[in-house]
Amino acid sequence: MFNAQYFRTFITLVETGSFTVTAQRLEMTQPGVSQHIRKLEDYLGKPLLNRHGRRFTLTEAGRRAYDYAIKLFVEHEYFRHSLDNDSLDSGDCRVASPTSVGLMFYPFLLGYQQTNPGLTVSYHFAFNRDIVQGVLDGRYDLGIAAEVTKHPELAYTPWYQEPLCLLTPADFTGSTLSELAALGFIDYSGASDNASQLLRANFGDEFRSMNHVPKQGFTNEVSMVLDAVARGLGFTVVSRLVLETSPWQRQVKELVMTNPVYETLHVITLIDTDPPKRYAQLLDDFRQQRRNTLYAFSEEPCFDS
């Protein structure tokens, strides 16, 4: 029968090289140490030691058993710490978000993992409906989304706000709604809602709906939409996170709007469930980093009601 204590005794014996010292360190008798080793050999069905009087060397099976035992106890300690919801530097971070957020938040989490090896990051890029379902199913501890889908088992907590950016080809010289419409719109999942908010806030009654703006293309991957804009195929509206992480950011132009519009990001969790405390630190640190970048330590806009 598997007995972790036998493996612990074996590890100590290999590292000390002495039955006597092992007995002292583990507060056992020397015959007790010998018994643990024999029972471990019986369990594995292989001799672990070549005995030479009071000395010993490891057999090939002994060397492999030692390597396995070390891995076993390392994994055991990791598992034990991962059960501690109060731990800020260990455990699994299971997060899902749209690509627009994940392009920057995922690398941020990886930076934390580099400095805190006890953390593991399991990150999923997904659409809103899949994020919601994943949180409900328990596949993710939390989700991040701009859309609020009411559900009796979910809690939505406003996190922070990202500015929306209207992007045109670099050589675009227009500034009116009619000129934008003539250019055409590059669509992606959720783009029409973002564009409607920004255009309505800045072109007043002149803007009716996105149905009156010709579409020049569509992609379901927001990280690729700036490629089409950079090629001169149309304009689009994205979160600043997308602009800042895009390889085409220098090949497009941001059309400055008089009335800024912000996308509110929400953290999605199961209602009446407290995620492990490490999430609060990660979310707060990223939010503060973005606030400092976006608003230069000035007051940020209030959340929309």
PDB file of C-alpha atoms in Angstrom:
ATOM      1  CA  MET A   1       0.000   0.000   0.000  1.00  0.00           C
ATOM      2  CA  PHE A   2       1.229   3.510  -0.837  1.00  0.00           C
ATOM      3  CA  ASN A   3       2.640   5.301   2.196  1.00  0.00           C
ATOM      4  CA  ALA A   4       4.021   8.833   1.816  1.00  0.00           C
ATOM      5  CA  GLN A   5       6.016   8.495   5.033  1.00  0.00           C
ATOM      6  CA  TYR A   6       8.068   5.678   3.505  1.00  0.00           C
ATOM      7  CA  PHE A   7       9.037   8.006   0.657  1.00  0.00           C
ATOM      8  CA  ARG A   8       9.888  10.798   3.100  1.00  0.00           C
ATOM      9  CA  THR A   9      12.152   8.440   5.052  1.00  0.00           C
ATOM     10  CA  PHE A  10      13.808   7.345   1.819  1.00  0.00           C
ATOM     11  CA  ILE A  11      14.439  10.969   0.734  1.00  0.00           C
ATOM     12  CA  THR A  12      16.024  11.775   4.097  1.00  0.00           C
ATOM     13  CA  LEU A  13      18.193   8.651   3.970  1.00  0.00           C
ATOM     14  CA  VAL A  14      19.506   9.487   0.503  1.00  0.00           C
ATOM     15  CA  GLU A  15      20.226  13.088   1.461  1.00  0.00           C
ATOM     16  CA  THR A  16      21.977  12.250   4.746  1.00  0.00           C
ATOM     17  CA  GLY A  17      23.666   9.045   3.572  1.00  0.00           C
ATOM     18  CA  SER A  18      23.215   7.582   7.034  1.00  0.00           C
ATOM     19  CA  PHE A  19      20.596   5.400   8.747  1.00  0.00           C
ATOM     20  CA  THR A  20      21.670   6.857  12.106  1.00  0.00           C
ATOM     21  CA  VAL A  21      21.365  10.497  11.063  1.00  0.00           C
ATOM     22  CA  THR A  22      18.050   9.763   9.329  1.00  0.00           C
ATOM     23  CA  ALA A  23      16.686   8.223  12.520  1.00  0.00           C
ATOM     24  CA  GLN A  24      17.785  11.264  14.541  1.00  0.00           C
ATOM     25  CA  ARG A  25      16.356  13.769  12.059  1.00  0.00           C
ATOM     26  CA  LEU A  26      12.995  12.014  11.829  1.00  0.00           C
ATOM     27  CA  GLU A  27      12.909  11.157  15.543  1.00  0.00           C
ATOM     28  CA  MET A  28      12.729   7.448  14.788  1.00  0.00           C
ATOM     29  CA  THR A  29      14.755   4.390  15.757  1.00  0.00           C
ATOM     30  CA  GLN A  30      17.338   3.065  13.330  1.00  0.00           C
ATOM     31  CA  PRO A  31      15.430  -0.247  12.957  1.00  0.00           C
ATOM     32  CA  GLY A  32      12.348   1.843  12.173  1.00  0.00           C
ATOM     33  CA  VAL A  33      14.197   3.532   9.303  1.00  0.00           C
ATOM     34  CA  SER A  34      15.316   0.158   7.974  1.00  0.00           C
ATOM     35  CA  GLN A  35      11.735  -1.113   8.191  1.00  0.00           C
ATOM     36  CA  HIS A  36      10.426   1.858   6.165  1.00  0.00           C
ATOM     37  CA  ILE A  37      12.991   1.212   3.440  1.00  0.00           C
ATOM     38  CA  ARG A  38      12.186  -2.515   3.281  1.00  0.00           C
ATOM     39  CA  LYS A  39       8.463  -1.828   3.064  1.00  0.00           C
ATOM     40  CA  LEU A  40       9.035   0.726   0.311  1.00  0.00           C
ATOM     41  CA  GLU A  41      11.128  -1.844  -1.587  1.00  0.00           C
ATOM     42  CA  ASP A  42       8.366  -4.425  -1.100  1.00  0.00           C
ATOM     43  CA  TYR A  43       5.770  -1.932  -2.373  1.00  0.00           C
ATOM     44  CA  LEU A  44       7.825  -1.055  -5.478  1.00  0.00           C
ATOM     45  CA  GLY A  45       8.992  -4.641  -6.028  1.00  0.00           C
ATOM     46  CA  LYS A  46      12.587  -3.510  -6.559  1.00  0.00           C
ATOM     47  CA  PRO A  47      15.680  -3.149  -4.352  1.00  0.00           C
ATOM     48  CA  LEU A  48      16.508   0.533  -3.825  1.00  0.00           C
ATOM     49  CA  LEU A  49      19.873   0.204  -2.109  1.00  0.00           C
ATOM     50  CA  ASN A  50      23.091  -1.683  -2.714  1.00  0.00           C
ATOM     51  CA  ARG A  51      24.216  -2.293   0.880  1.00  0.00           C
ATOM     52  CA  HIS A  52      27.917  -2.345   1.712  1.00  0.00           C
ATOM     53  CA  GLY A  53      28.074  -2.868   5.464  1.00  0.00           C
ATOM     54  CA  ARG A  54      27.062   0.456   7.001  1.00  0.00           C
ATOM     55  CA  ARG A  55      27.345   2.195   3.661  1.00  0.00           C
ATOM     56  CA  PHE A  56      25.020   1.999   0.686  1.00  0.00           C
ATOM     57  CA  THR A  57      24.651   3.148  -2.889  1.00  0.00           C
ATOM     58  CA  LEU A  58      21.480   3.579  -4.881  1.00  0.00           C
ATOM     59  CA  THR A  59      20.359   1.055  -7.445  1.00  0.00           C
ATOM     60  CA  GLU A  60      18.939   2.321 -10.733  1.00  0.00           C
ATOM     61  CA  ALA A  61      15.448   1.822  -9.246  1.00  0.00           C
ATOM     62  CA  GLY A  62      16.613   3.725  -6.164  1.00  0.00           C
ATOM     63  CA  ARG A  63      17.728   6.708  -8.228  1.00  0.00           C
ATOM     64  CA  ARG A  64      14.413   6.790 -10.070  1.00  0.00           C
ATOM     65  CA  ALA A  65      12.469   6.386  -6.835  1.00  0.00           C
ATOM     66  CA  TYR A  66      14.352   9.315  -5.300  1.00  0.00           C
ATOM     67  CA  ASP A  67      13.621  11.570  -8.302  1.00  0.00           C
ATOM     68  CA  TYR A  68       9.965  10.574  -8.159  1.00  0.00           C
ATOM     69  CA  ALA A  69       9.754  11.169  -4.408  1.00  0.00           C
ATOM     70  CA  ILE A  70      11.183  14.687  -4.755  1.00  0.00           C
ATOM     71  CA  LYS A  71       8.606  15.541  -7.432  1.00  0.00           C
ATOM     72  CA  LEU A  72       5.875  13.988  -5.317  1.00  0.00           C
ATOM     73  CA  PHE A  73       6.533  16.190  -2.309  1.00  0.00           C
ATOM     74  CA  VAL A  74       7.026  19.339  -4.393  1.00  0.00           C
ATOM     75  CA  GLU A  75       3.623  18.757  -5.994  1.00  0.00           C
ATOM     76  CA  HIS A  76       2.147  17.999  -2.594  1.00  0.00           C
ATOM     77  CA  GLU A  77       3.330  21.329  -1.190  1.00  0.00           C
ATOM     78  CA  TYR A  78       2.049  23.180  -4.237  1.00  0.00           C
ATOM     79  CA  PHE A  79      -1.341  21.481  -3.921  1.00  0.00           C
ATOM     80  CA  ARG A  80      -1.532  22.218  -0.206  1.00  0.00           C
ATOM     81  CA  HIS A  81      -0.827  25.922  -0.733  1.00  0.00           C
ATOM     82  CA  SER A  82      -3.233  26.115  -3.665  1.00  0.00           C
ATOM     83  CA  LEU A  83      -6.082  25.243  -1.279  1.00  0.00           C
ATOM     84  CA  ASP A  84      -5.389  28.372   0.750  1.00  0.00           C
ATOM     85  CA  ASN A  85      -7.677  31.120  -0.501  1.00  0.00           C
ATOM     86  CA  ASP A  86      -5.764  33.648   1.606  1.00  0.00           C
ATOM     87  CA  SER A  87      -2.482  33.010  -0.197  1.00  0.00           C
ATOM     88  CA  LEU A  88      -1.476  35.968  -2.384  1.00  0.00           C
ATOM     89  CA  ASP A  89       1.413  34.262  -4.158  1.00  0.00           C
ATOM     90  CA  SER A  90       0.276  30.706  -4.873  1.00  0.00           C
ATOM     91  CA  GLY A  91      -2.588  28.854  -6.481  1.00  0.00           C
ATOM     92  CA  ASP A  92      -4.197  28.637  -9.889  1.00  0.00           C
ATOM     93  CA  CYS A  93      -5.572  31.783 -11.555  1.00  0.00           C
ATOM     94  CA  ARG A  94      -8.433  30.685 -13.816  1.00  0.00           C
ATOM     95  CA  VAL A  95      -9.578  33.701 -15.790  1.00  0.00           C
ATOM     96  CA  ALA A  96     -11.512  34.336 -18.993  1.00  0.00           C
ATOM     97  CA  SER A  97     -11.874  37.582 -20.906  1.00  0.00           C
ATOM     98  CA  PRO A  98     -12.398  38.963 -24.389  1.00  0.00           C
ATOM     99  CA  THR A  99      -9.273  39.330 -26.503  1.00  0.00           C
ATOM    100  CA  SER A 100      -9.485  43.120 -26.172  1.00  0.00           C
ATOM    101  CA  VAL A 101      -8.708  42.869 -22.442  1.00  0.00           C
ATOM    102  CA  GLY A 102      -6.611  39.730 -22.516  1.00  0.00           C
ATOM    103  CA  LEU A 103      -4.019  41.132 -24.904  1.00  0.00           C
ATOM    104  CA  MET A 104      -2.706  43.194 -22.004  1.00  0.00           C
ATOM    105  CA  PHE A 105      -4.078  41.485 -18.874  1.00  0.00           C
ATOM    106  CA  TYR A 106      -2.714  38.031 -19.746  1.00  0.00           C
ATOM    107  CA  PRO A 107       0.919  39.245 -20.077  1.00  0.00           C
ATOM    108  CA  PHE A 108       0.414  41.178 -16.834  1.00  0.00           C
ATOM    109  CA  LEU A 109      -0.579  37.946 -15.052  1.00  0.00           C
ATOM    110  CA  LEU A 110       2.394  36.130 -16.545  1.00  0.00           C
ATOM    111  CA  GLY A 111       4.643  38.792 -15.036  1.00  0.00           C
ATOM    112  CA  TYR A 112       3.185  37.980 -11.630  1.00  0.00           C
ATOM    113  CA  GLN A 113       3.780  34.288 -12.225  1.00  0.00           C
ATOM    114  CA  GLN A 114       7.451  34.963 -13.007  1.00  0.00           C
ATOM    115  CA  THR A 115       7.963  36.626  -9.621  1.00  0.00           C
ATOM    116  CA  ASN A 116       5.661  34.201  -7.771  1.00  0.00           C
ATOM    117  CA  PRO A 117       6.422  30.657  -8.999  1.00  0.00           C
ATOM    118  CA  GLY A 118       3.649  29.296  -6.770  1.00  0.00           C
ATOM    119  CA  LEU A 119       1.097  30.870  -9.107  1.00  0.00           C
ATOM    120  CA  THR A 120      -0.142  29.232 -12.274  1.00  0.00           C
ATOM    121  CA  VAL A 121      -2.153  31.109 -14.884  1.00  0.00           C
ATOM    122  CA  SER A 122      -4.934  29.431 -16.861  1.00  0.00           C
ATOM    123  CA  TYR A 123      -6.238  32.119 -19.201  1.00  0.00           C
ATOM    124  CA  HIS A 124      -8.995  31.761 -21.777  1.00  0.00           C
ATOM    125  CA  PHE A 125      -9.802  34.232 -24.536  1.00  0.00           C
ATOM    126  CA  ALA A 126     -13.532  33.964 -25.165  1.00  0.00           C
ATOM    127  CA  PHE A 127     -16.698  35.747 -26.220  1.00  0.00           C
ATOM    128  CA  ASN A 128     -19.093  37.073 -23.591  1.00  0.00           C
ATOM    129  CA  ARG A 129     -21.551  34.155 -23.723  1.00  0.00           C
ATOM    130  CA  ASP A 130     -18.729  31.631 -23.277  1.00  0.00           C
ATOM    131  CA  ILE A 131     -17.247  33.628 -20.390  1.00  0.00           C
ATOM    132  CA  VAL A 132     -20.607  33.693 -18.625  1.00  0.00           C
ATOM    133  CA  GLN A 133     -21.159  29.975 -19.131  1.00  0.00           C
ATOM    134  CA  GLY A 134     -17.633  29.148 -18.005  1.00  0.00           C
ATOM    135  CA  VAL A 135     -18.086  31.032 -14.728  1.00  0.00           C
ATOM    136  CA  LEU A 136     -21.451  29.302 -14.179  1.00  0.00           C
ATOM    137  CA  ASP A 137     -19.879  25.889 -14.858  1.00  0.00           C
ATOM    138  CA  GLY A 138     -16.975  26.578 -12.498  1.00  0.00           C
ATOM    139  CA  ARG A 139     -14.347  26.410 -15.262  1.00  0.00           C
ATOM    140  CA  TYR A 140     -13.257  29.969 -14.457  1.00  0.00           C
ATOM    141  CA  ASP A 141     -13.010  31.597 -11.040  1.00  0.00           C
ATOM    142  CA  LEU A 142     -13.851  34.916 -12.637  1.00  0.00           C
ATOM    143  CA  GLY A 143     -14.540  36.452 -16.003  1.00  0.00           C
ATOM    144  CA  ILE A 144     -14.042  39.937 -17.381  1.00  0.00           C
ATOM    145  CA  ALA A 145     -16.504  41.442 -19.836  1.00  0.00           C
ATOM    146  CA  ALA A 146     -17.912  44.727 -21.079  1.00  0.00           C
ATOM    147  CA  GLU A 147     -21.389  43.291 -21.592  1.00  0.00           C
ATOM    148  CA  VAL A 148     -23.642  42.670 -18.589  1.00  0.00           C
ATOM    149  CA  THR A 149     -25.798  39.565 -18.992  1.00  0.00           C
ATOM    150  CA  LYS A 150     -28.263  39.406 -16.127  1.00  0.00           C
ATOM    151  CA  HIS A 151     -28.332  36.039 -14.411  1.00  0.00           C
ATOM    152  CA  PRO A 152     -29.547  35.154 -10.883  1.00  0.00           C
ATOM    153  CA  GLU A 153     -26.334  33.249 -10.112  1.00  0.00           C
ATOM    154  CA  LEU A 154     -23.863  35.894 -11.307  1.00  0.00           C
ATOM    155  CA  ALA A 155     -22.481  39.059  -9.757  1.00  0.00           C
ATOM    156  CA  TYR A 156     -21.103  41.851 -11.965  1.00  0.00           C
ATOM    157  CA  THR A 157     -18.691  44.274 -10.316  1.00  0.00           C
ATOM    158  CA  PRO A 158     -17.483  47.369 -12.233  1.00  0.00           C
ATOM    159  CA  TRP A 159     -13.716  47.160 -12.522  1.00  0.00           C
ATOM    160  CA  TYR A 160     -12.476  50.188 -14.484  1.00  0.00           C
ATOM    161  CA  GLN A 161     -13.091  52.051 -17.731  1.00  0.00           C
ATOM    162  CA  GLU A 162     -11.186  52.057 -21.007  1.00  0.00           C
ATOM    163  CA  PRO A 163     -11.558  54.872 -23.563  1.00  0.00           C
ATOM    164  CA  LEU A 164     -12.996  53.987 -26.952  1.00  0.00           C
ATOM    165  CA  CYS A 165     -10.882  55.065 -29.936  1.00  0.00           C
ATOM    166  CA  LEU A 166     -12.074  55.867 -33.443  1.00  0.00           C
ATOM    167  CA  LEU A 167      -9.351  54.694 -35.812  1.00  0.00           C
ATOM    168  CA  THR A 168      -8.940  55.514 -39.479  1.00  0.00           C
ATOM    169  CA  PRO A 169      -6.270  54.821 -42.091  1.00  0.00           C
ATOM    170  CA  ALA A 170      -3.171  56.947 -41.566  1.00  0.00           C
ATOM    171  CA  ASP A 171      -3.829  59.049 -44.669  1.00  0.00           C
ATOM    172  CA  PHE A 172      -7.477  59.823 -43.845  1.00  0.00           C
ATOM    173  CA  THR A 173      -8.029  63.606 -43.768  1.00  0.00           C
ATOM    174  CA  GLY A 174     -11.769  63.788 -43.089  1.00  0.00           C
ATOM    175  CA  SER A 175     -13.527  64.619 -39.860  1.00  0.00           C
ATOM    176  CA  THR A 176     -17.263  64.474 -40.568  1.00  0.00           C
ATOM    177  CA  LEU A 177     -19.704  61.630 -40.198  1.00  0.00           C
ATOM    178  CA  SER A 178     -20.409  61.617 -43.932  1.00  0.00           C
ATOM    179  CA  GLU A 179     -16.700  61.260 -44.665  1.00  0.00           C
ATOM    180  CA  LEU A 180     -16.450  58.362 -42.220  1.00  0.00           C
ATOM    181  CA  ALA A 181     -19.495  56.739 -43.795  1.00  0.00           C
ATOM    182  CA  ALA A 182     -17.906  57.098 -47.218  1.00  0.00           C
ATOM    183  CA  LEU A 183     -14.817  55.351 -45.849  1.00  0.00           C
ATOM    184  CA  GLY A 184     -16.886  52.440 -44.492  1.00  0.00           C
ATOM    185  CA  PHE A 185     -16.830  50.489 -41.240  1.00  0.00           C
ATOM    186  CA  ILE A 186     -14.680  47.487 -40.314  1.00  0.00           C
ATOM    187  CA  ASP A 187     -16.798  45.372 -37.997  1.00  0.00           C
ATOM    188  CA  TYR A 188     -15.960  42.811 -35.311  1.00  0.00           C
ATOM    189  CA  SER A 189     -17.936  41.161 -32.532  1.00  0.00           C
ATOM    190  CA  GLY A 190     -19.287  43.989 -30.362  1.00  0.00           C
ATOM    191  CA  ALA A 191     -17.951  46.755 -32.584  1.00  0.00           C
ATOM    192  CA  SER A 192     -21.331  48.163 -33.615  1.00  0.00           C
ATOM    193  CA  ASP A 193     -22.309  48.904 -30.011  1.00  0.00           C
ATOM    194  CA  ASN A 194     -19.007  50.667 -29.330  1.00  0.00           C
ATOM    195  CA  ALA A 195     -19.191  52.654 -32.545  1.00  0.00           C
ATOM    196  CA  SER A 196     -22.833  53.626 -31.932  1.00  0.00           C
ATOM    197  CA  GLN A 197     -22.000  55.066 -28.508  1.00  0.00           C
ATOM    198  CA  LEU A 198     -19.016  57.051 -29.739  1.00  0.00           C
ATOM    199  CA  LEU A 199     -20.635  58.386 -32.912  1.00  0.00           C
ATOM    200  CA  ARG A 200     -23.887  59.308 -31.154  1.00  0.00           C
ATOM    201  CA  ALA A 201     -21.986  61.218 -28.473  1.00  0.00           C
ATOM    202  CA  ASN A 202     -20.026  63.228 -31.047  1.00  0.00           C
ATOM    203  CA  PHE A 203     -22.289  63.641 -34.059  1.00  0.00           C
ATOM    204  CA  GLY A 204     -25.587  64.216 -32.251  1.00  0.00           C
ATOM    205  CA  ASP A 205     -28.767  63.998 -34.309  1.00  0.00           C
ATOM    206  CA  GLU A 206     -26.732  63.559 -37.473  1.00  0.00           C
ATOM    207  CA  PHE A 207     -25.963  59.994 -36.457  1.00  0.00           C
ATOM    208  CA  ARG A 208     -28.964  57.689 -36.703  1.00  0.00           C
ATOM    209  CA  SER A 209     -27.628  54.140 -36.391  1.00  0.00           C
ATOM    210  CA  MET A 210     -24.839  51.886 -37.624  1.00  0.00           C
ATOM    211  CA  ASN A 211     -27.285  50.542 -40.205  1.00  0.00           C
ATOM    212  CA  HIS A 212     -26.657  53.759 -42.132  1.00  0.00           C
ATOM    213  CA  VAL A 213     -22.860  53.254 -42.154  1.00  0.00           C
ATOM    214  CA  PRO A 214     -21.688  50.872 -44.899  1.00  0.00           C
ATOM    215  CA  LYS A 215     -19.691  47.861 -43.668  1.00  0.00           C
ATOM    216  CA  GLN A 216     -16.447  47.152 -45.451  1.00  0.00           C
ATOM    217  CA  GLY A 217     -15.600  43.912 -43.670  1.00  0.00           C
ATOM    218  CA  PHE A 218     -15.801  41.798 -40.519  1.00  0.00           C
ATOM    219  CA  THR A 219     -13.481  39.696 -38.354  1.00  0.00           C
ATOM    220  CA  ASN A 220     -14.319  37.808 -35.188  1.00  0.00           C
ATOM    221  CA  GLU A 221     -10.842  38.563 -33.828  1.00  0.00           C
ATOM    222  CA  VAL A 222     -10.552  42.133 -32.571  1.00  0.00           C
ATOM    223  CA  SER A 223      -6.747  41.968 -32.470  1.00  0.00           C
ATOM    224  CA  MET A 224      -6.736  41.728 -36.287  1.00  0.00           C
ATOM    225  CA  VAL A 225      -9.177  44.523 -37.092  1.00  0.00           C
ATOM    226  CA  LEU A 226      -6.467  47.207 -37.228  1.00  0.00           C
ATOM    227  CA  ASP A 227      -4.823  45.333 -40.090  1.00  0.00           C
ATOM    228  CA  ALA A 228      -7.825  46.149 -42.289  1.00  0.00           C
ATOM    229  CA  VAL A 229      -7.826  49.778 -41.127  1.00  0.00           C
ATOM    230  CA  ALA A 230      -4.087  50.134 -41.768  1.00  0.00           C
ATOM    231  CA  ARG A 231      -4.657  48.883 -45.327  1.00  0.00           C
ATOM    232  CA  GLY A 232      -7.082  51.758 -45.919  1.00  0.00           C
ATOM    233  CA  LEU A 233     -10.182  49.560 -46.066  1.00  0.00           C
ATOM    234  CA  GLY A 234     -12.286  51.447 -43.514  1.00  0.00           C
ATOM    235  CA  PHE A 235     -12.540  52.831 -39.977  1.00  0.00           C
ATOM    236  CA  THR A 236     -13.353  51.102 -36.703  1.00  0.00           C
ATOM    237  CA  VAL A 237     -13.859  51.786 -32.991  1.00  0.00           C
ATOM    238  CA  VAL A 238     -11.904  49.790 -30.406  1.00  0.00           C
ATOM    239  CA  SER A 239     -10.890  49.916 -26.767  1.00  0.00           C
ATOM    240  CA  ARG A 240      -7.571  51.688 -26.199  1.00  0.00           C
ATOM    241  CA  LEU A 241      -6.235  48.371 -24.904  1.00  0.00           C
ATOM    242  CA  VAL A 242      -6.526  47.021 -28.447  1.00  0.00           C
ATOM    243  CA  LEU A 243      -4.780  50.048 -29.945  1.00  0.00           C
ATOM    244  CA  GLU A 244      -1.890  49.935 -27.459  1.00  0.00           C
ATOM    245  CA  THR A 245      -1.205  46.232 -28.043  1.00  0.00           C
ATOM    246  CA  SER A 246      -1.618  46.226 -31.824  1.00  0.00           C
ATOM    247  CA  PRO A 247       1.365  45.837 -34.176  1.00  0.00           C
ATOM    248  CA  TRP A 248      -0.482  48.223 -36.547  1.00  0.00           C
ATOM    249  CA  GLN A 249      -0.881  51.063 -34.024  1.00  0.00           C
ATOM    250  CA  ARG A 250       1.593  53.284 -35.901  1.00  0.00           C
ATOM    251  CA  GLN A 251      -0.086  52.581 -39.229  1.00  0.00           C
ATOM    252  CA  VAL A 252      -3.475  53.968 -38.241  1.00  0.00           C
ATOM    253  CA  LYS A 253      -4.663  57.349 -37.039  1.00  0.00           C
ATOM    254  CA  GLU A 254      -6.855  58.065 -34.023  1.00  0.00           C
ATOM    255  CA  LEU A 255      -9.531  60.634 -34.807  1.00  0.00           C
ATOM    256  CA  VAL A 256      -9.792  62.778 -31.675  1.00  0.00           C
ATOM    257  CA  MET A 257     -13.377  63.064 -30.429  1.00  0.00           C
ATOM    258  CA  THR A 258     -14.769  66.094 -28.572  1.00  0.00           C
ATOM    259  CA  ASN A 259     -16.827  63.915 -26.242  1.00  0.00           C
ATOM    260  CA  PRO A 260     -14.922  60.859 -25.009  1.00  0.00           C
ATOM    261  CA  VAL A 261     -16.806  57.623 -24.438  1.00  0.00           C
ATOM    262  CA  TYR A 262     -15.630  54.829 -22.148  1.00  0.00           C
ATOM    263  CA  GLU A 263     -16.168  51.102 -22.093  1.00  0.00           C
ATOM    264  CA  THR A 264     -16.858  49.827 -18.581  1.00  0.00           C
ATOM    265  CA  LEU A 265     -15.217  46.503 -17.803  1.00  0.00           C
ATOM    266  CA  HIS A 266     -16.882  44.245 -15.234  1.00  0.00           C
ATOM    267  CA  VAL A 267     -15.598  41.342 -13.170  1.00  0.00           C
ATOM    268  CA  ILE A 268     -17.986  38.384 -13.264  1.00  0.00           C
ATOM    269  CA  THR A 269     -18.151  35.934 -10.358  1.00  0.00           C
ATOM    270  CA  LEU A 270     -20.660  33.501  -8.927  1.00  0.00           C
ATOM    271  CA  ILE A 271     -22.966  35.300  -6.530  1.00  0.00           C
ATOM    272  CA  ASP A 272     -22.296  34.779  -2.800  1.00  0.00           C
ATOM    273  CA  THR A 273     -18.863  33.352  -3.645  1.00  0.00           C
ATOM    274  CA  ASP A 274     -15.618  35.014  -2.626  1.00  0.00           C
ATOM    275  CA  PRO A 275     -12.778  34.338  -5.090  1.00  0.00           C
ATOM    276  CA  PRO A 276      -9.334  33.671  -3.565  1.00  0.00           C
ATOM    277  CA  LYS A 277      -7.717  36.842  -2.248  1.00  0.00           C
ATOM    278  CA  ARG A 278      -4.932  36.711  -4.834  1.00  0.00           C
ATOM    279  CA  TYR A 279      -7.446  37.915  -7.433  1.00  0.00           C
ATOM    280  CA  ALA A 280      -8.165  41.131  -5.542  1.00  0.00           C
ATOM    281  CA  GLN A 281      -4.466  42.024  -5.577  1.00  0.00           C
ATOM    282  CA  LEU A 282      -4.030  41.174  -9.256  1.00  0.00           C
ATOM    283  CA  LEU A 283      -7.119  43.100 -10.323  1.00  0.00           C
ATOM    284  CA  ASP A 284      -6.274  46.122  -8.183  1.00  0.00           C
ATOM    285  CA  ASP A 285      -2.682  46.283  -9.391  1.00  0.00           C
ATOM    286  CA  PHE A 286      -3.655  46.069 -13.053  1.00  0.00           C
ATOM    287  CA  ARG A 287      -6.422  48.635 -12.624  1.00  0.00           C
ATOM    288  CA  GLN A 288      -4.039  51.059 -10.943  1.00  0.00           C
ATOM    289  CA  GLN A 289      -1.479  50.566 -13.692  1.00  0.00           C
ATOM    290  CA  ARG A 290      -4.096  51.356 -16.346  1.00  0.00           C
ATOM    291  CA  ARG A 291      -5.409  54.347 -14.399  1.00  0.00           C
ATOM    292  CA  ASN A 292      -1.925  55.815 -14.191  1.00  0.00           C
ATOM    293  CA  THR A 293      -1.366  55.217 -17.900  1.00  0.00           C
ATOM    294  CA  LEU A 294      -4.724  56.540 -19.067  1.00  0.00           C
ATOM    295  CA  TYR A 295      -5.384  59.415 -16.720  1.00  0.00           C
ATOM    296  CA  ALA A 296      -1.887  60.393 -15.557  1.00  0.00           C
ATOM    297  CA  PHE A 297      -2.913  60.255 -11.891  1.00  0.00           C
ATOM    298  CA  SER A 298      -5.814  62.646 -12.512  1.00  0.00           C
ATOM    299  CA  GLU A 299      -9.390  61.800 -11.665  1.00  0.00           C
ATOM    300  CA  GLU A 300     -10.811  59.111 -13.927  1.00  0.00           C
ATOM    301  CA  PRO A 301     -14.360  59.243 -15.304  1.00  0.00           C
ATOM    302  CA  CYS A 302     -17.193  57.948 -13.142  1.00  0.00           C
ATOM    303  CA  PHE A 303     -18.745  54.610 -13.919  1.00  0.00           C
ATOM    304  CA  ASP A 304     -21.907  54.773 -15.953  1.00  0.00           C
ATOM    305  CA  SER A 305     -24.991  54.021 -13.919  1.00  0.00           C
TER     306      SER A 305
END
